[in-house]
């Protein structure tokens, strides 16, 4: 027997950060889908209001916050009336579009509509207009397909293993009809039951590429549909928080890839630095300058790396915040339906959220070693540079001091010699003549100066210089000894 479904519904729950560009993406996408794909002429008009959870339909009333519309699709050339509604709202910083497209359960005469082949689902998603890549919302989306058992209910009781397999095949086939061939088919994730009916989930939350979250809920009890409608607002909230958690986790994986590349580059970078640092000898001026450049480069790497770690931690906080909001909504549903088993919805908080937080905590613990390596490298290089710089400064200071002492010694000797020479010239202006005269015999009638001493003025000057030098040398020795003694005491 070919599978048929009754009164299929497609629910799109799309979420877009209010501050994202363009901010009106969801409303524009909705109007485009309704007008171009389903011929709806009345546009969705938005009016912003203050509040945490706000209905944004411009002409909303207290009892109705959605844009209602009707249209027709053609199945094998046969026109089929469809109906739908679009509900715009904002939850804190997130715009939400809840769009429903459905084949009514009853026609205009209040008679049940006929079961249909599965290919009707393709007509509710023409050209894949509801797929994530077409909507492009910044915080993701959830697609929920609900179908009823046909009257034959050929797979009751549905909890038997064989019938569960048949239901799984039905869900797979519904998904294949719904998704055009050019789009990737999401992987099956898990199955369970909700409000007494089987539900199947597609799209693995940890999948980074082409993630698409789709639920197929096969109503086999009237109360399943009724409870879903009664708690529709809570489901909108649940899917909002779920998608914000998943989006934050997927964004954290992008940061993770960058951090991992930086982390893998840190150790070779540090090894290169220390391999170029001689242990048993002093750094050359060029090596010292190179290590000073490292001291400028490492803080930049440290800052960039630390910012990535902080970004990873911010995603952890985002995940934690929205997961707690998700649990709060679950508790609210459970409090209203205390006897209901909602473990299918709890799985996300108990398993997926735990996995996300454990993974990011592990990443943070692992990658923190990178900041430690950079800090230690910076400290070690700074210490070596300081030592080398201090030794260089001491060597420079010593050289300057020696030059200064030599200059002082020279000044002392020269100034002493000049002073003594000056004093000597004042005491006797013609020392050479005086010496020669005294050395001649006393009976000599007149002092005779040899012809080679006729330039006695020059010899007088030379005499005074020699006297100055003879006196200056001991003074210079005394100054040199005092300088040497002073250097030893330092």
Coordinates of C-alpha atoms in Angstrom, one line a residue:
X1 CA 0.0 0.0 0.0
X2 CA 1.4 3.4 -1.0
X3 CA 1.9 5.7 2.0
X4 CA -0.4 8.6 2.3
X5 CA -0.6 11.4 4.8
X6 CA -3.4 13.4 6.1
X7 CA -3.4 17.2 6.8
X8 CA 0.4 17.8 6.5
X9 CA 1.8 20.9 8.2
X10 CA 5.1 22.6 7.8
X11 CA 6.3 24.9 10.5
X12 CA 9.3 27.1 10.0
X13 CA 10.9 28.6 13.2
X14 CA 13.6 30.9 12.1
X15 CA 15.8 33.1 14.4
X16 CA 17.8 36.2 13.6
X17 CA 19.9 38.4 15.8
X18 CA 18.3 41.8 16.0
X19 CA 21.6 43.6 15.5
X20 CA 22.6 41.4 12.5
X21 CA 22.7 42.8 9.0
X22 CA 20.2 43.1 7.5
X23 CA 17.9 43.3 10.6
X24 CA 14.7 42.8 8.5
X25 CA 15.9 39.6 6.9
X26 CA 13.2 37.4 8.3
X27 CA 10.3 39.7 7.3
X28 CA 11.7 40.2 3.8
X29 CA 12.2 36.5 3.3
X30 CA 8.6 35.8 4.6
X31 CA 7.1 38.3 2.2
X32 CA 9.2 37.0 -0.7
X33 CA 8.1 33.4 0.0
X34 CA 4.4 34.2 0.4
X35 CA 4.2 36.5 -2.6
X36 CA 6.4 34.7 -5.1
X37 CA 5.8 31.1 -4.1
X38 CA 2.2 31.1 -2.9
X39 CA 0.7 34.2 -4.5
X40 CA -0.2 35.9 -1.2
X41 CA -0.7 39.6 -1.8
X42 CA -1.0 40.9 1.7
X43 CA 2.4 41.7 3.2
X44 CA 3.7 40.9 6.6
X45 CA 4.0 44.3 8.4
X46 CA 6.1 44.8 11.5
X47 CA 5.8 47.3 14.3
X48 CA 8.6 47.3 16.9
X49 CA 7.6 47.5 20.6
X50 CA 9.4 47.5 23.9
X51 CA 9.6 44.4 26.1
X52 CA 11.4 41.0 26.5
X53 CA 9.0 38.9 24.4
X54 CA 7.0 41.0 22.0
X55 CA 4.6 40.2 19.2
X56 CA 5.5 42.4 16.3
X57 CA 2.6 42.2 13.9
X58 CA 1.5 45.7 13.1
X59 CA -2.3 45.0 13.1
X60 CA -2.3 42.5 15.9
X61 CA -5.1 42.1 18.4
X62 CA -5.2 40.7 21.9
X63 CA -6.5 37.4 20.5
X64 CA -4.5 37.2 17.2
X65 CA -0.9 38.0 16.6
X66 CA -0.4 36.3 13.3
X67 CA -0.9 37.1 9.6
X68 CA -3.4 34.6 8.2
X69 CA -3.4 33.7 4.5
X70 CA -4.8 31.2 2.0
X71 CA -3.5 29.9 -1.3
X72 CA -3.6 27.0 -3.7
X73 CA -1.1 24.5 -4.8
X74 CA -1.4 22.0 -7.7
X75 CA -0.8 18.3 -7.1
X76 CA -0.7 16.4 -10.4
X77 CA -2.8 19.2 -12.0
X78 CA -5.4 19.2 -9.2
X79 CA -5.8 22.5 -7.2
X80 CA -5.5 22.0 -3.5
X81 CA -6.4 24.8 -1.0
X82 CA -3.8 25.4 1.6
X83 CA -3.7 27.8 4.5
X84 CA -1.1 29.3 6.8
X85 CA -0.1 32.0 9.2
X86 CA 3.0 34.0 9.8
X87 CA 3.8 35.1 13.4
X88 CA 6.6 37.7 13.9
X89 CA 8.0 38.3 17.3
X90 CA 11.1 39.3 19.2
X91 CA 12.5 37.4 22.2
X92 CA 15.0 39.8 23.9
X93 CA 17.6 40.4 21.2
X94 CA 16.3 37.8 18.7
X95 CA 13.8 38.3 15.9
X96 CA 11.6 35.2 15.4
X97 CA 9.5 34.1 12.4
X98 CA 7.1 31.3 13.0
X99 CA 5.7 30.4 9.6
X100 CA 3.1 27.7 9.1
X101 CA 1.9 26.2 5.8
X102 CA -0.7 23.5 6.0
X103 CA -3.3 21.4 4.2
X104 CA -6.4 22.0 6.3
X105 CA -8.0 19.0 8.0
X106 CA -11.5 20.1 6.9
X107 CA -12.7 21.7 3.7
X108 CA -15.1 24.6 3.4
X109 CA -18.0 22.2 4.1
X110 CA -16.4 21.0 7.2
X111 CA -15.7 17.6 5.7
X112 CA -12.4 15.9 6.2
X113 CA -9.9 16.5 3.4
X114 CA -8.6 13.5 1.6
X115 CA -5.2 11.8 2.5
X116 CA -2.5 12.8 0.0
X117 CA 0.6 11.3 -1.5
X118 CA 3.9 12.3 0.1
X119 CA 4.9 14.5 -2.8
X120 CA 2.6 17.2 -1.5
X121 CA 5.4 18.0 0.9
X122 CA 7.5 19.2 -2.0
X123 CA 4.8 21.7 -2.9
X124 CA 5.0 23.1 0.6
X125 CA 8.7 23.8 0.1
X126 CA 8.9 24.9 -3.5
X127 CA 12.4 25.1 -4.8
X128 CA 13.7 24.6 -1.3
X129 CA 12.6 28.1 -0.2
X130 CA 12.4 27.0 3.4
X131 CA 15.8 25.5 3.6
X132 CA 18.5 27.1 5.9
X133 CA 20.7 28.2 3.0
X134 CA 17.7 30.0 1.5
X135 CA 16.5 31.7 4.7
X136 CA 20.0 32.6 5.9
X137 CA 19.0 33.6 9.5
X138 CA 22.0 34.3 11.7
X139 CA 20.8 32.1 14.6
X140 CA 19.6 29.1 12.7
X141 CA 16.2 27.6 12.3
X142 CA 14.0 24.5 13.0
X143 CA 11.6 22.9 10.5
X144 CA 8.8 20.8 12.0
X145 CA 6.7 18.6 9.8
X146 CA 3.6 17.2 11.3
X147 CA 1.5 14.5 9.5
X148 CA -1.4 12.5 10.6
X149 CA -1.9 8.8 10.3
X150 CA -4.4 7.9 7.5
X151 CA -7.6 6.3 8.6
X152 CA -6.2 2.8 7.9
X153 CA -3.5 3.4 10.6
X154 CA -1.7 0.4 9.1
X155 CA 1.1 0.7 11.6
X156 CA -0.8 0.5 14.8
X157 CA 0.3 -0.3 17.5
X158 CA 3.1 2.1 16.5
X159 CA 5.3 1.2 19.5
X160 CA 6.0 -2.4 18.2
X161 CA 9.5 -2.7 16.8
X162 CA 8.3 -3.6 13.3
X163 CA 5.8 -0.8 13.1
X164 CA 8.5 1.6 14.4
X165 CA 10.7 0.7 11.5
X166 CA 7.8 1.4 9.1
X167 CA 7.2 4.7 10.8
X168 CA 10.9 5.5 10.4
X169 CA 10.6 4.7 6.7
X170 CA 7.6 7.0 6.5
X171 CA 9.5 9.9 8.2
X172 CA 12.5 9.3 5.9
X173 CA 10.3 9.3 2.8
X174 CA 8.5 12.5 4.0
X175 CA 11.9 14.2 4.3
X176 CA 13.0 13.0 0.9
X177 CA 9.9 14.5 -0.7
X178 CA 10.2 17.7 1.3
X179 CA 13.9 18.4 0.5
X180 CA 14.8 19.1 -3.2
X181 CA 17.6 17.0 -4.5
X182 CA 20.1 19.8 -4.8
X183 CA 20.1 20.3 -1.0
X184 CA 22.1 18.0 1.4
X185 CA 20.0 15.5 3.2
X186 CA 20.4 15.8 7.0
X187 CA 21.5 12.8 8.9
X188 CA 19.1 10.9 11.2
X189 CA 19.8 11.8 14.8
X190 CA 17.3 10.2 17.1
X191 CA 13.6 9.2 17.7
X192 CA 11.2 9.2 20.5
X193 CA 7.7 10.1 21.4
X194 CA 6.1 13.3 22.4
X195 CA 2.5 13.8 23.7
X196 CA 1.8 10.2 22.8
X197 CA 2.9 10.2 19.2
X198 CA 6.2 9.2 17.5
X199 CA 8.7 12.0 16.6
X200 CA 11.9 11.8 14.5
X201 CA 14.8 14.2 14.6
X202 CA 17.2 14.9 11.8
X203 CA 20.4 17.0 11.9
X204 CA 23.2 16.2 14.3
X205 CA 23.9 19.3 16.4
X206 CA 27.7 18.7 16.4
X207 CA 27.7 18.8 12.6
X208 CA 29.4 21.9 11.5
X209 CA 28.7 21.9 7.8
X210 CA 25.3 21.9 6.2
X211 CA 23.5 21.6 9.5
X212 CA 19.8 21.4 9.1
X213 CA 17.4 20.8 12.0
X214 CA 14.2 19.0 11.0
X215 CA 11.6 17.2 13.1
X216 CA 8.9 14.9 11.7
X217 CA 6.1 14.3 14.1
X218 CA 3.6 11.6 13.1
X219 CA 0.3 12.3 15.0
X220 CA -1.5 9.2 16.0
X221 CA -3.5 10.7 18.8
X222 CA -5.7 13.8 18.6
X223 CA -4.3 15.0 21.9
X224 CA -0.8 15.2 20.4
X225 CA -1.9 17.9 18.0
X226 CA -4.0 19.6 20.6
X227 CA -1.2 19.8 23.2
X228 CA 1.2 21.1 20.5
X229 CA -1.2 23.9 19.6
X230 CA -1.9 24.7 23.3
X231 CA 1.8 25.1 24.0
X232 CA 2.8 26.5 20.6
X233 CA 4.3 29.6 22.3
X234 CA 6.5 27.5 24.5
X235 CA 7.7 25.5 21.5
X236 CA 8.7 28.8 19.8
X237 CA 10.7 29.6 22.9
X238 CA 12.3 26.2 23.1
X239 CA 13.4 26.2 19.5
X240 CA 14.7 29.7 19.9
X241 CA 17.0 28.8 22.8
X242 CA 17.9 25.5 21.2
X243 CA 19.1 27.2 18.0
X244 CA 21.0 29.9 19.9
X245 CA 22.8 27.1 21.8
X246 CA 23.6 25.1 18.7
X247 CA 24.7 28.3 16.8
X248 CA 26.9 29.4 19.6
X249 CA 28.5 25.9 19.7
X250 CA 29.0 25.8 15.9
X251 CA 30.6 29.3 16.1
X252 CA 32.8 28.1 18.9
X253 CA 34.1 25.3 16.6
X254 CA 35.2 28.0 14.1
X255 CA 37.1 29.8 16.8
X256 CA 38.4 26.4 18.0
X257 CA 40.0 25.8 14.5
X258 CA 41.7 29.2 14.6
X259 CA 42.9 28.7 18.2
X260 CA 44.2 25.2 17.4
X261 CA 46.3 26.5 14.5
X262 CA 47.7 29.3 16.7
X263 CA 48.4 26.8 19.5
X264 CA 50.2 24.4 17.2
X265 CA 52.3 27.3 15.9
X266 CA 53.3 28.5 19.4
X267 CA 55.6 25.7 20.4
X268 CA 57.7 25.7 17.1
X269 CA 57.9 29.5 17.4
X270 CA 59.2 29.3 21.0
X271 CA 61.6 26.5 20.1
X272 CA 63.0 28.6 17.3
X273 CA 63.6 31.5 19.7
X274 CA 65.4 29.4 22.3
X275 CA 67.4 27.5 19.8
X276 CA 68.9 30.8 18.7
X277 CA 69.7 31.8 22.3
X278 CA 73.3 30.7 23.2
X279 CA 73.5 29.4 26.7
X280 CA 77.3 29.5 27.3
X281 CA 78.2 32.8 25.7
X282 CA 77.2 36.4 25.7
X283 CA 74.7 37.6 23.0
X284 CA 76.1 39.6 20.2
X285 CA 74.6 43.1 19.6
X286 CA 72.6 41.7 16.6
X287 CA 71.3 38.8 18.7
X288 CA 70.4 41.1 21.5
X289 CA 68.5 43.3 19.1
X290 CA 66.7 40.3 17.7
X291 CA 65.6 39.2 21.2
X292 CA 64.3 42.7 21.8
X293 CA 62.2 42.3 18.7
X294 CA 60.8 39.1 20.2
X295 CA 59.9 41.0 23.3
X296 CA 57.7 43.2 21.1
X297 CA 56.3 40.4 19.1
X298 CA 55.3 38.0 21.9
X299 CA 52.9 40.3 23.7
X300 CA 51.1 40.8 20.4
X301 CA 50.8 37.1 19.9
X302 CA 49.7 36.7 23.6
X303 CA 47.0 39.4 23.2
X304 CA 45.6 37.9 20.0
X305 CA 45.7 34.4 21.4
X306 CA 44.1 35.5 24.7
X307 CA 41.3 37.2 22.8
X308 CA 40.5 34.0 21.0
X309 CA 40.4 32.1 24.3
X310 CA 38.1 34.8 25.7
X311 CA 35.8 34.5 22.6
X312 CA 35.7 30.8 23.1
X313 CA 34.7 31.3 26.7
X314 CA 32.0 33.8 25.7
X315 CA 30.4 31.2 23.5
X316 CA 30.4 28.9 26.6
X317 CA 28.6 31.5 28.6
X318 CA 26.1 32.0 25.7
X319 CA 25.5 28.3 25.6
X320 CA 25.0 28.1 29.3
X321 CA 22.6 31.0 29.4
X322 CA 20.3 29.8 26.7
X323 CA 20.4 26.2 27.9
X324 CA 19.2 27.4 31.2
X325 CA 16.4 29.3 29.5
X326 CA 15.6 26.1 27.6
X327 CA 15.3 24.2 30.8
X328 CA 13.1 26.9 32.3
X329 CA 10.7 26.4 29.3
X330 CA 10.7 22.7 29.8
X331 CA 9.9 23.1 33.5
X332 CA 7.0 25.4 32.5
X333 CA 5.6 22.8 30.1
X334 CA 6.1 20.0 32.7
X335 CA 4.3 22.0 35.4
X336 CA 1.3 22.4 33.1
X337 CA 1.4 18.7 32.0
X338 CA 2.8 16.9 35.1
X339 CA 1.8 13.5 33.8
X340 CA 3.3 14.0 30.4
X341 CA 6.6 12.4 29.4
X342 CA 8.7 15.1 27.7
X343 CA 12.0 13.3 27.9
X344 CA 12.3 13.8 24.1
X345 CA 12.6 17.5 24.7
X346 CA 14.7 17.1 27.8
X347 CA 17.3 15.2 25.8
X348 CA 18.7 18.4 24.4
X349 CA 19.5 19.8 27.8
X350 CA 20.6 16.5 29.4
X351 CA 22.8 15.3 26.6
X352 CA 23.5 17.8 23.8
X353 CA 24.1 20.8 26.1
X354 CA 26.3 18.7 28.5
X355 CA 28.3 17.6 25.5
X356 CA 28.8 21.1 24.3
X357 CA 29.9 22.5 27.6
X358 CA 32.2 19.6 28.3
X359 CA 33.8 20.0 24.9
X360 CA 34.4 23.8 25.3
X361 CA 35.6 23.3 28.8
X362 CA 38.1 20.8 27.5
X363 CA 39.2 23.2 24.8
X364 CA 39.7 26.0 27.3
X365 CA 41.7 23.8 29.6
X366 CA 43.9 22.6 26.7
X367 CA 44.5 25.8 25.0
X368 CA 45.2 27.7 28.2
X369 CA 48.6 26.0 28.0
X370 CA 49.4 28.2 25.0
X371 CA 49.1 31.4 27.1
X372 CA 51.3 29.8 29.8
X373 CA 54.0 29.0 27.2
X374 CA 53.9 32.5 25.9
X375 CA 54.1 34.0 29.4
X376 CA 57.0 31.8 30.3
X377 CA 58.8 32.5 27.1
X378 CA 58.3 36.2 27.6
X379 CA 59.6 36.0 31.1
X380 CA 62.7 33.9 30.1
X381 CA 63.6 36.2 27.2
X382 CA 63.0 39.3 29.3
X383 CA 65.3 37.9 32.0
X384 CA 68.1 37.0 29.5
X385 CA 67.8 40.4 27.7
X386 CA 67.9 42.2 31.1
X387 CA 71.1 40.3 32.0
X388 CA 72.7 40.9 28.7
X389 CA 71.7 44.5 28.7
X390 CA 73.0 45.0 32.2
X391 CA 76.4 43.4 31.3
X392 CA 76.5 45.5 28.2
X393 CA 75.7 48.6 30.2
X394 CA 78.4 47.7 32.7
X395 CA 80.9 47.1 29.9
X396 CA 80.0 50.4 28.4
X397 CA 80.1 52.2 31.7
X398 CA 83.5 50.6 32.5
X399 CA 84.9 51.8 29.1
X400 CA 83.5 55.3 29.7
X401 CA 85.0 55.3 33.2
X402 CA 88.4 54.3 31.9
X403 CA 88.4 56.9 29.2
X404 CA 87.3 59.4 31.9
X405 CA 90.1 58.4 34.2
X406 CA 92.7 58.5 31.4
X407 CA 91.5 62.0 30.6
X408 CA 91.7 63.0 34.3
X409 CA 95.2 61.6 34.5
X410 CA 96.2 63.4 31.4
X411 CA 94.7 66.7 32.6
X412 CA 96.4 66.2 36.0
X413 CA 99.8 65.6 34.5
X414 CA 99.6 68.3 31.9
X415 CA 98.2 70.9 34.3
X416 CA 100.8 70.0 36.9
X417 CA 103.6 70.2 34.3
X418 CA 102.3 73.6 33.0
X419 CA 101.9 75.0 36.5
X420 CA 105.4 73.9 37.6
X421 CA 106.9 75.2 34.3
X422 CA 105.2 78.5 34.9
X423 CA 106.4 78.8 38.5
X424 CA 109.9 77.8 37.3
X425 CA 109.9 80.5 34.7
X426 CA 109.0 83.1 37.3
X427 CA 111.7 82.0 39.7
X428 CA 114.4 82.3 37.1
X429 CA 113.8 83.6 33.7
X430 CA 117.3 82.6 32.3
X431 CA 118.1 79.3 34.0
X432 CA 120.5 78.1 31.3
X433 CA 122.7 81.3 31.4
X434 CA 122.7 81.2 35.2
X435 CA 123.8 77.6 35.3
X436 CA 126.6 78.2 32.7
X437 CA 127.8 81.3 34.5
X438 CA 128.0 79.5 37.8
X439 CA 130.0 76.7 36.3
X440 CA 132.7 79.0 34.8
X441 CA 135.9 79.7 36.7
X442 CA 135.7 82.6 39.0
X443 CA 138.8 84.3 37.6
X444 CA 137.3 84.4 34.1
X445 CA 136.9 88.1 33.1
X446 CA 133.7 87.5 31.5
X447 CA 131.3 84.7 31.0
X448 CA 131.7 83.2 27.6
X449 CA 128.6 81.5 26.3
X450 CA 129.4 78.8 23.7
X451 CA 128.1 79.5 20.2
X452 CA 125.8 76.4 20.2
X453 CA 124.1 77.9 23.2
X454 CA 123.4 81.2 21.6
X455 CA 119.8 80.3 21.4
X456 CA 119.5 80.2 25.1
X457 CA 115.9 81.5 25.1
X458 CA 114.8 78.3 23.5
X459 CA 116.8 76.3 26.0
X460 CA 115.3 78.2 28.8
X461 CA 111.8 77.2 27.6
X462 CA 113.0 73.6 27.3
X463 CA 114.4 73.7 30.8
X464 CA 111.1 74.8 32.2
X465 CA 109.3 72.1 30.4
X466 CA 111.7 69.4 31.7
X467 CA 111.2 70.7 35.2
X468 CA 107.4 70.6 34.7
X469 CA 107.6 67.0 33.4
X470 CA 109.8 65.9 36.2
X471 CA 107.4 67.2 38.8
X472 CA 104.2 66.1 36.8
X473 CA 105.3 62.5 36.5
X474 CA 105.1 61.7 40.2
X475 CA 101.9 63.6 40.5
X476 CA 100.5 61.4 37.6
X477 CA 101.6 58.3 39.3
X478 CA 99.9 59.3 42.5
X479 CA 96.6 60.1 40.6
X480 CA 96.8 56.8 38.7
X481 CA 97.3 54.9 42.0
X482 CA 94.3 56.6 43.6
X483 CA 92.1 55.8 40.5
X484 CA 93.2 52.1 40.6
X485 CA 92.5 51.9 44.3
X486 CA 89.1 53.5 43.8
X487 CA 88.2 51.0 41.1
X488 CA 89.0 48.1 43.4
X489 CA 86.7 49.4 46.2
X490 CA 83.7 49.5 43.8

